[in-house]
């Protein structure tokens, strides 16, 4: 019998983007899984698993109870946006540490979060619900243009679009509505004030009501009117962190989170932070990995520690910078070539990873017809001493990596 505590991970995600999370948790805990498919890459990191329809809350709850009967679980954790609510429900049912279901629902629903931000004086964006194109038009008359139209409860910038002129509204509303219709929780659409300024996120860890702002992530966005995130940089010594940290902590408190890891998104408008949303999980796009490369702080381990009622170790062990850039084609089509200059990669130690996620012959579809799941061919990660050095290296590496598509007829 292992002397290590046992944690249940709900929906480990895919190996490419979330494999590091499971690996880092398994370094300190024995892990059992609730997963939607038979484990493959996960096998070295787990001691047991159950395959279940993760989209069925009742089935997920029953499967979690069955695992709890077989194992003495210390906690339940997920880093999957889509399963925050059922994971909280499962943990509470098993009597294990967890935020409440209501708090997780508030984080998942952008309209609810906006209301809570306003109630607690957290600077955010004015927002209105719109069930029809007419209501969306009336909302833009109230809020003004440019405006943002988005699903009330989705993620990954899917269905999020900026409207600059009234004639753009019908197509934009249809785009947002299509994204919203994919949500299992709320298929509503929001019209919001456009926050004009650079976008960042604050990676936070909250334990027993005290939030520690671990790092700030600077975003790189694709072309307007969409909000696809095409890259991120994390610098342990980023001077922006003290400026945005108090607002991020206030937002976490406003939505009612007392424990867990949060990815808090905001924009700097005239140099002042304004909230976009609080995500009650580790940031996607390898941000947790960047945080560890830059600071040494292990966010997946912290998430597991808190889920098991333990205080996380948030002591930085290094001071550096790291960045990721997503690989997109210039145009939608069939992927015909993906290539990295091998001599460059072999002799460049700061190029930490080049990861392909699509195969030759796959279709790559950019917005508006596609989204981040259909558009990306892969990504690469670099490290350096500062943000400026990392940005310079990301640009340098971009010239050594090729993604080519053929337009489909």
One Martini backbone bead per residue (centre of mass of N, CA, C, O) as a GRO file, in nm:
protein
  409
    1UNK     BB    1   0.096   0.037   0.022
    2UNK     BB    2   0.054   0.359  -0.012
    3UNK     BB    3   0.147   0.670   0.160
    4UNK     BB    4   0.002   0.832  -0.036
    5UNK     BB    5  -0.215   1.037  -0.133
    6UNK     BB    6  -0.549   1.047  -0.277
    7UNK     BB    7  -0.652   1.158  -0.604
    8UNK     BB    8  -0.918   1.290  -0.793
    9UNK     BB    9  -0.941   1.308  -1.147
   10UNK     BB   10  -1.127   1.515  -1.360
   11UNK     BB   11  -1.055   1.527  -1.660
   12UNK     BB   12  -0.735   1.540  -1.789
   13UNK     BB   13  -0.723   1.553  -2.084
   14UNK     BB   14  -0.481   1.627  -2.297
   15UNK     BB   15  -0.151   1.572  -2.346
   16UNK     BB   16  -0.054   1.835  -2.479
   17UNK     BB   17  -0.194   2.053  -2.262
   18UNK     BB   18  -0.230   1.844  -1.976
   19UNK     BB   19   0.001   1.645  -1.902
   20UNK     BB   20   0.159   1.813  -1.688
   21UNK     BB   21  -0.053   1.802  -1.466
   22UNK     BB   22  -0.058   1.499  -1.407
   23UNK     BB   23   0.246   1.461  -1.361
   24UNK     BB   24   0.271   1.663  -1.115
   25UNK     BB   25   0.068   1.521  -0.931
   26UNK     BB   26   0.200   1.226  -0.943
   27UNK     BB   27   0.463   1.313  -0.782
   28UNK     BB   28   0.269   1.332  -0.494
   29UNK     BB   29   0.032   1.141  -0.599
   30UNK     BB   30  -0.222   0.939  -0.606
   31UNK     BB   31  -0.418   0.839  -0.900
   32UNK     BB   32  -0.752   0.889  -1.001
   33UNK     BB   33  -0.997   0.841  -1.264
   34UNK     BB   34  -1.221   1.048  -1.455
   35UNK     BB   35  -1.315   0.935  -1.783
   36UNK     BB   36  -1.413   0.927  -2.134
   37UNK     BB   37  -1.156   0.742  -2.183
   38UNK     BB   38  -0.931   0.523  -2.233
   39UNK     BB   39  -0.637   0.499  -2.116
   40UNK     BB   40  -0.294   0.591  -2.208
   41UNK     BB   41  -0.088   0.823  -2.123
   42UNK     BB   42  -0.191   0.800  -1.812
   43UNK     BB   43  -0.091   0.525  -1.685
   44UNK     BB   44   0.182   0.614  -1.528
   45UNK     BB   45  -0.014   0.817  -1.323
   46UNK     BB   46  -0.200   0.570  -1.229
   47UNK     BB   47  -0.416   0.333  -1.026
   48UNK     BB   48  -0.703   0.427  -1.141
   49UNK     BB   49  -1.030   0.386  -1.318
   50UNK     BB   50  -1.311   0.555  -1.492
   51UNK     BB   51  -1.545   0.520  -1.742
   52UNK     BB   52  -1.739   0.810  -1.852
   53UNK     BB   53  -2.000   1.023  -1.904
   54UNK     BB   54  -1.919   1.355  -1.860
   55UNK     BB   55  -2.208   1.480  -1.963
   56UNK     BB   56  -2.324   1.309  -1.714
   57UNK     BB   57  -2.387   1.393  -1.398
   58UNK     BB   58  -2.496   1.127  -1.276
   59UNK     BB   59  -2.269   0.940  -1.377
   60UNK     BB   60  -2.035   1.090  -1.247
   61UNK     BB   61  -2.132   1.062  -0.955
   62UNK     BB   62  -2.145   0.751  -0.946
   63UNK     BB   63  -1.848   0.699  -1.022
   64UNK     BB   64  -1.724   0.855  -0.784
   65UNK     BB   65  -1.847   0.683  -0.561
   66UNK     BB   66  -1.718   0.415  -0.647
   67UNK     BB   67  -1.424   0.509  -0.605
   68UNK     BB   68  -1.464   0.582  -0.300
   69UNK     BB   69  -1.514   0.279  -0.217
   70UNK     BB   70  -1.215   0.182  -0.315
   71UNK     BB   71  -1.108   0.464  -0.197
   72UNK     BB   72  -0.908   0.694  -0.004
   73UNK     BB   73  -0.996   1.004  -0.042
   74UNK     BB   74  -0.862   1.344  -0.027
   75UNK     BB   75  -0.953   1.440  -0.328
   76UNK     BB   76  -1.085   1.677  -0.581
   77UNK     BB   77  -0.994   1.743  -0.933
   78UNK     BB   78  -0.986   2.011  -1.187
   79UNK     BB   79  -0.888   2.162  -1.530
   80UNK     BB   80  -1.182   2.156  -1.650
   81UNK     BB   81  -1.413   2.376  -1.745
   82UNK     BB   82  -1.666   2.171  -1.801
   83UNK     BB   83  -1.618   2.031  -1.480
   84UNK     BB   84  -1.657   2.218  -1.228
   85UNK     BB   85  -1.942   2.160  -1.124
   86UNK     BB   86  -1.944   1.843  -1.093
   87UNK     BB   87  -1.691   1.838  -0.909
   88UNK     BB   88  -1.813   1.995  -0.675
   89UNK     BB   89  -2.046   1.802  -0.626
   90UNK     BB   90  -1.877   1.552  -0.565
   91UNK     BB   91  -1.710   1.658  -0.329
   92UNK     BB   92  -1.950   1.726  -0.147
   93UNK     BB   93  -2.071   1.439  -0.141
   94UNK     BB   94  -1.784   1.323  -0.013
   95UNK     BB   95  -1.667   1.541   0.195
   96UNK     BB   96  -1.480   1.734   0.032
   97UNK     BB   97  -1.292   1.970  -0.067
   98UNK     BB   98  -1.479   2.269  -0.188
   99UNK     BB   99  -1.638   2.449  -0.374
  100UNK     BB  100  -1.923   2.555  -0.458
  101UNK     BB  101  -2.155   2.522  -0.698
  102UNK     BB  102  -2.236   2.824  -0.711
  103UNK     BB  103  -1.952   2.933  -0.764
  104UNK     BB  104  -1.898   2.778  -1.026
  105UNK     BB  105  -2.138   2.898  -1.179
  106UNK     BB  106  -2.042   3.192  -1.166
  107UNK     BB  107  -1.782   3.142  -1.333
  108UNK     BB  108  -1.932   3.021  -1.591
  109UNK     BB  109  -2.110   3.290  -1.569
  110UNK     BB  110  -2.077   3.603  -1.694
  111UNK     BB  111  -2.329   3.747  -1.586
  112UNK     BB  112  -2.297   3.680  -1.288
  113UNK     BB  113  -2.013   3.798  -1.255
  114UNK     BB  114  -2.082   4.090  -1.324
  115UNK     BB  115  -2.273   4.132  -1.087
  116UNK     BB  116  -2.057   4.077  -0.866
  117UNK     BB  117  -1.859   4.294  -0.943
  118UNK     BB  118  -2.052   4.533  -0.899
  119UNK     BB  119  -2.125   4.473  -0.600
  120UNK     BB  120  -1.790   4.481  -0.522
  121UNK     BB  121  -1.629   4.701  -0.701
  122UNK     BB  122  -1.531   4.569  -0.969
  123UNK     BB  123  -1.371   4.639  -1.247
  124UNK     BB  124  -1.557   4.635  -1.551
  125UNK     BB  125  -1.812   4.550  -1.778
  126UNK     BB  126  -2.064   4.634  -1.945
  127UNK     BB  127  -2.381   4.437  -1.945
  128UNK     BB  128  -2.601   4.246  -2.177
  129UNK     BB  129  -2.865   4.075  -2.263
  130UNK     BB  130  -2.938   3.858  -2.567
  131UNK     BB  131  -3.197   3.682  -2.750
  132UNK     BB  132  -3.182   3.889  -2.988
  133UNK     BB  133  -3.107   4.101  -3.236
  134UNK     BB  134  -3.270   4.335  -3.124
  135UNK     BB  135  -3.142   4.332  -2.840
  136UNK     BB  136  -2.855   4.378  -2.941
  137UNK     BB  137  -2.911   4.654  -3.066
  138UNK     BB  138  -3.005   4.794  -2.805
  139UNK     BB  139  -2.742   4.744  -2.649
  140UNK     BB  140  -2.554   4.912  -2.838
  141UNK     BB  141  -2.706   5.179  -2.784
  142UNK     BB  142  -2.630   5.182  -2.480
  143UNK     BB  143  -2.308   5.103  -2.493
  144UNK     BB  144  -2.194   5.109  -2.765
  145UNK     BB  145  -1.930   5.171  -3.000
  146UNK     BB  146  -1.767   4.931  -2.947
  147UNK     BB  147  -1.847   4.577  -2.916
  148UNK     BB  148  -1.922   4.271  -2.738
  149UNK     BB  149  -1.990   3.936  -2.845
  150UNK     BB  150  -2.107   3.659  -2.630
  151UNK     BB  151  -2.105   3.396  -2.453
  152UNK     BB  152  -2.211   3.323  -2.129
  153UNK     BB  153  -2.099   2.990  -2.145
  154UNK     BB  154  -1.773   2.974  -2.223
  155UNK     BB  155  -1.461   2.919  -2.415
  156UNK     BB  156  -1.174   3.005  -2.596
  157UNK     BB  157  -1.313   3.250  -2.759
  158UNK     BB  158  -1.578   3.131  -2.838
  159UNK     BB  159  -1.796   3.358  -2.995
  160UNK     BB  160  -1.603   3.606  -2.996
  161UNK     BB  161  -1.692   3.952  -3.088
  162UNK     BB  162  -1.647   4.244  -3.270
  163UNK     BB  163  -1.826   4.562  -3.293
  164UNK     BB  164  -1.821   4.868  -3.497
  165UNK     BB  165  -2.082   4.833  -3.677
  166UNK     BB  166  -2.415   4.791  -3.738
  167UNK     BB  167  -2.381   4.599  -3.998
  168UNK     BB  168  -2.225   4.368  -3.819
  169UNK     BB  169  -2.437   4.241  -3.623
  170UNK     BB  170  -2.573   3.991  -3.751
  171UNK     BB  171  -2.312   3.818  -3.784
  172UNK     BB  172  -2.218   3.838  -3.489
  173UNK     BB  173  -2.463   3.712  -3.352
  174UNK     BB  174  -2.443   3.440  -3.500
  175UNK     BB  175  -2.164   3.367  -3.395
  176UNK     BB  176  -2.233   3.373  -3.089
  177UNK     BB  177  -2.475   3.178  -3.099
  178UNK     BB  178  -2.317   2.931  -3.196
  179UNK     BB  179  -2.140   2.915  -2.943
  180UNK     BB  180  -2.368   2.906  -2.723
  181UNK     BB  181  -2.509   2.636  -2.827
  182UNK     BB  182  -2.261   2.454  -2.696
  183UNK     BB  183  -2.373   2.486  -2.425
  184UNK     BB  184  -2.480   2.316  -2.115
  185UNK     BB  185  -2.572   2.583  -1.930
  186UNK     BB  186  -2.570   2.852  -2.139
  187UNK     BB  187  -2.727   2.998  -2.442
  188UNK     BB  188  -2.651   3.278  -2.406
  189UNK     BB  189  -2.612   3.634  -2.478
  190UNK     BB  190  -2.365   3.895  -2.482
  191UNK     BB  191  -2.338   4.249  -2.434
  192UNK     BB  192  -2.035   4.448  -2.440
  193UNK     BB  193  -1.807   4.639  -2.342
  194UNK     BB  194  -1.525   4.767  -2.481
  195UNK     BB  195  -1.192   4.686  -2.395
  196UNK     BB  196  -0.927   4.911  -2.449
  197UNK     BB  197  -0.651   4.691  -2.439
  198UNK     BB  198  -0.439   4.507  -2.294
  199UNK     BB  199  -0.400   4.159  -2.234
  200UNK     BB  200  -0.438   3.975  -1.924
  201UNK     BB  201  -0.323   3.750  -1.665
  202UNK     BB  202  -0.390   3.607  -1.340
  203UNK     BB  203  -0.218   3.385  -1.134
  204UNK     BB  204  -0.397   3.207  -0.884
  205UNK     BB  205  -0.397   3.134  -0.521
  206UNK     BB  206  -0.644   2.986  -0.300
  207UNK     BB  207  -0.640   2.985   0.071
  208UNK     BB  208  -0.864   3.036   0.296
  209UNK     BB  209  -0.924   3.333   0.145
  210UNK     BB  210  -0.624   3.356   0.033
  211UNK     BB  211  -0.461   3.543  -0.216
  212UNK     BB  212  -0.214   3.450  -0.461
  213UNK     BB  213  -0.009   3.622  -0.685
  214UNK     BB  214   0.207   3.461  -0.902
  215UNK     BB  215   0.125   3.575  -1.202
  216UNK     BB  216   0.174   3.729  -1.520
  217UNK     BB  217  -0.001   3.727  -1.839
  218UNK     BB  218   0.081   3.792  -2.164
  219UNK     BB  219  -0.095   3.871  -2.455
  220UNK     BB  220  -0.168   3.729  -2.784
  221UNK     BB  221  -0.354   3.840  -3.059
  222UNK     BB  222  -0.546   3.816  -3.306
  223UNK     BB  223  -0.737   3.921  -3.541
  224UNK     BB  224  -0.973   4.117  -3.607
  225UNK     BB  225  -1.278   4.051  -3.432
  226UNK     BB  226  -1.118   3.853  -3.274
  227UNK     BB  227  -0.991   3.653  -2.959
  228UNK     BB  228  -0.749   3.494  -3.027
  229UNK     BB  229  -0.498   3.318  -2.869
  230UNK     BB  230  -0.141   3.321  -2.984
  231UNK     BB  231  -0.003   3.408  -2.698
  232UNK     BB  232   0.250   3.386  -2.422
  233UNK     BB  233   0.385   3.557  -2.125
  234UNK     BB  234   0.626   3.493  -1.853
  235UNK     BB  235   0.740   3.698  -1.569
  236UNK     BB  236   0.872   3.703  -1.256
  237UNK     BB  237   0.949   4.038  -1.296
  238UNK     BB  238   0.684   4.170  -1.349
  239UNK     BB  239   0.570   4.501  -1.297
  240UNK     BB  240   0.252   4.446  -1.328
  241UNK     BB  241   0.156   4.273  -1.087
  242UNK     BB  242   0.102   4.491  -0.859
  243UNK     BB  243  -0.129   4.632  -1.026
  244UNK     BB  244  -0.329   4.365  -1.077
  245UNK     BB  245  -0.362   4.196  -0.816
  246UNK     BB  246  -0.593   4.336  -0.650
  247UNK     BB  247  -0.818   4.290  -0.865
  248UNK     BB  248  -0.800   3.985  -0.880
  249UNK     BB  249  -0.862   3.931  -0.579
  250UNK     BB  250  -1.139   4.076  -0.580
  251UNK     BB  251  -1.270   3.886  -0.790
  252UNK     BB  252  -1.245   3.624  -0.634
  253UNK     BB  253  -1.415   3.724  -0.393
  254UNK     BB  254  -1.678   3.805  -0.547
  255UNK     BB  255  -1.742   3.494  -0.643
  256UNK     BB  256  -1.651   3.308  -0.370
  257UNK     BB  257  -1.361   3.220  -0.353
  258UNK     BB  258  -1.147   3.013  -0.118
  259UNK     BB  259  -1.045   2.774  -0.323
  260UNK     BB  260  -0.772   2.753  -0.547
  261UNK     BB  261  -0.727   2.795  -0.897
  262UNK     BB  262  -0.667   3.098  -1.097
  263UNK     BB  263  -0.780   3.260  -1.411
  264UNK     BB  264  -0.741   3.608  -1.457
  265UNK     BB  265  -0.907   3.826  -1.671
  266UNK     BB  266  -0.776   4.130  -1.834
  267UNK     BB  267  -0.773   4.487  -1.891
  268UNK     BB  268  -0.596   4.778  -2.003
  269UNK     BB  269  -0.744   5.092  -1.934
  270UNK     BB  270  -0.555   5.344  -1.922
  271UNK     BB  271  -0.381   5.146  -1.715
  272UNK     BB  272  -0.646   5.002  -1.608
  273UNK     BB  273  -0.800   4.750  -1.452
  274UNK     BB  274  -1.031   4.516  -1.622
  275UNK     BB  275  -1.265   4.282  -1.611
  276UNK     BB  276  -1.355   3.973  -1.757
  277UNK     BB  277  -1.258   3.696  -1.589
  278UNK     BB  278  -1.313   3.400  -1.383
  279UNK     BB  279  -1.111   3.113  -1.365
  280UNK     BB  280  -1.146   2.795  -1.183
  281UNK     BB  281  -0.845   2.741  -1.314
  282UNK     BB  282  -0.608   2.648  -1.500
  283UNK     BB  283  -0.457   2.764  -1.749
  284UNK     BB  284  -0.425   2.749  -2.067
  285UNK     BB  285  -0.180   2.709  -2.302
  286UNK     BB  286   0.053   2.631  -2.084
  287UNK     BB  287   0.068   2.836  -1.842
  288UNK     BB  288   0.157   2.657  -1.604
  289UNK     BB  289   0.429   2.591  -1.737
  290UNK     BB  290   0.537   2.880  -1.758
  291UNK     BB  291   0.535   2.938  -1.457
  292UNK     BB  292   0.749   2.724  -1.388
  293UNK     BB  293   0.978   2.826  -1.573
  294UNK     BB  294   0.983   3.119  -1.433
  295UNK     BB  295   0.933   3.034  -1.095
  296UNK     BB  296   0.870   2.713  -0.995
  297UNK     BB  297   0.570   2.703  -0.976
  298UNK     BB  298   0.315   2.451  -0.892
  299UNK     BB  299  -0.011   2.442  -0.987
  300UNK     BB  300  -0.111   2.148  -0.986
  301UNK     BB  301  -0.013   2.090  -0.700
  302UNK     BB  302  -0.179   2.313  -0.566
  303UNK     BB  303  -0.456   2.204  -0.647
  304UNK     BB  304  -0.427   1.933  -0.495
  305UNK     BB  305  -0.369   2.037  -0.216
  306UNK     BB  306  -0.635   2.193  -0.178
  307UNK     BB  307  -0.826   1.948  -0.237
  308UNK     BB  308  -0.677   1.808   0.036
  309UNK     BB  309  -0.634   2.045   0.262
  310UNK     BB  310  -0.368   2.187   0.175
  311UNK     BB  311  -0.091   2.373   0.179
  312UNK     BB  312   0.069   2.550  -0.049
  313UNK     BB  313   0.367   2.585  -0.239
  314UNK     BB  314   0.474   2.938  -0.330
  315UNK     BB  315   0.779   2.920  -0.377
  316UNK     BB  316   1.015   3.059  -0.542
  317UNK     BB  317   1.298   2.910  -0.757
  318UNK     BB  318   1.279   3.130  -0.988
  319UNK     BB  319   1.405   3.393  -1.237
  320UNK     BB  320   1.217   3.421  -1.529
  321UNK     BB  321   1.120   3.337  -1.872
  322UNK     BB  322   0.822   3.265  -2.081
  323UNK     BB  323   0.696   3.123  -2.402
  324UNK     BB  324   0.412   3.114  -2.632
  325UNK     BB  325   0.329   2.991  -2.971
  326UNK     BB  326   0.103   2.971  -3.213
  327UNK     BB  327   0.025   2.767  -3.501
  328UNK     BB  328  -0.072   2.926  -3.796
  329UNK     BB  329  -0.216   2.980  -4.075
  330UNK     BB  330  -0.279   3.205  -4.330
  331UNK     BB  331  -0.492   2.983  -4.433
  332UNK     BB  332  -0.733   2.799  -4.509
  333UNK     BB  333  -0.690   2.431  -4.516
  334UNK     BB  334  -0.465   2.202  -4.620
  335UNK     BB  335  -0.216   2.034  -4.475
  336UNK     BB  336   0.117   2.018  -4.637
  337UNK     BB  337   0.312   2.164  -4.412
  338UNK     BB  338   0.555   2.079  -4.142
  339UNK     BB  339   0.831   2.273  -4.007
  340UNK     BB  340   1.161   2.239  -3.863
  341UNK     BB  341   1.469   2.354  -3.814
  342UNK     BB  342   1.682   2.125  -3.697
  343UNK     BB  343   1.953   2.270  -3.645
  344UNK     BB  344   1.826   2.491  -3.476
  345UNK     BB  345   1.693   2.313  -3.257
  346UNK     BB  346   1.959   2.156  -3.170
  347UNK     BB  347   2.114   2.463  -3.112
  348UNK     BB  348   1.854   2.559  -2.913
  349UNK     BB  349   1.792   2.561  -2.580
  350UNK     BB  350   1.547   2.778  -2.563
  351UNK     BB  351   1.400   2.564  -2.734
  352UNK     BB  352   1.185   2.359  -2.561
  353UNK     BB  353   0.931   2.338  -2.778
  354UNK     BB  354   0.778   2.138  -3.044
  355UNK     BB  355   0.422   2.114  -3.125
  356UNK     BB  356   0.222   1.892  -3.286
  357UNK     BB  357  -0.154   1.866  -3.361
  358UNK     BB  358  -0.125   1.819  -3.674
  359UNK     BB  359  -0.174   1.663  -3.982
  360UNK     BB  360  -0.119   1.570  -4.276
  361UNK     BB  361  -0.439   1.655  -4.431
  362UNK     BB  362  -0.556   1.843  -4.256
  363UNK     BB  363  -0.794   2.068  -4.145
  364UNK     BB  364  -0.768   2.428  -4.148
  365UNK     BB  365  -0.978   2.659  -3.952
  366UNK     BB  366  -1.059   2.973  -3.951
  367UNK     BB  367  -1.194   3.241  -3.873
  368UNK     BB  368  -1.535   3.197  -3.867
  369UNK     BB  369  -1.542   2.878  -3.928
  370UNK     BB  370  -1.350   2.863  -3.682
  371UNK     BB  371  -1.116   2.766  -3.423
  372UNK     BB  372  -0.876   2.666  -3.208
  373UNK     BB  373  -0.934   2.358  -3.282
  374UNK     BB  374  -0.904   2.413  -3.616
  375UNK     BB  375  -0.639   2.619  -3.655
  376UNK     BB  376  -0.419   2.465  -3.516
  377UNK     BB  377  -0.092   2.307  -3.558
  378UNK     BB  378   0.060   2.436  -3.299
  379UNK     BB  379   0.363   2.480  -3.090
  380UNK     BB  380   0.592   2.698  -2.898
  381UNK     BB  381   0.876   2.709  -2.662
  382UNK     BB  382   1.037   2.959  -2.459
  383UNK     BB  383   1.331   3.096  -2.304
  384UNK     BB  384   1.441   3.346  -2.050
  385UNK     BB  385   1.508   3.639  -1.865
  386UNK     BB  386   1.292   3.807  -2.035
  387UNK     BB  387   1.043   3.931  -2.217
  388UNK     BB  388   1.214   4.050  -2.447
  389UNK     BB  389   1.376   3.793  -2.500
  390UNK     BB  390   1.139   3.606  -2.558
  391UNK     BB  391   1.016   3.766  -2.792
  392UNK     BB  392   1.266   3.750  -2.973
  393UNK     BB  393   1.269   3.434  -2.981
  394UNK     BB  394   0.991   3.390  -3.102
  395UNK     BB  395   1.054   3.538  -3.366
  396UNK     BB  396   1.299   3.369  -3.450
  397UNK     BB  397   1.153   3.089  -3.454
  398UNK     BB  398   0.936   3.156  -3.668
  399UNK     BB  399   1.151   3.149  -3.911
  400UNK     BB  400   1.193   2.811  -3.852
  401UNK     BB  401   0.876   2.778  -3.907
  402UNK     BB  402   0.638   2.572  -4.094
  403UNK     BB  403   0.306   2.655  -4.239
  404UNK     BB  404   0.108   2.477  -4.486
  405UNK     BB  405  -0.156   2.551  -4.717
  406UNK     BB  406  -0.439   2.434  -4.911
  407UNK     BB  407  -0.681   2.536  -5.090
  408UNK     BB  408  -1.009   2.468  -5.106
  409UNK     BB  409  -1.262   2.378  -5.362
   0.00000   0.00000   0.00000
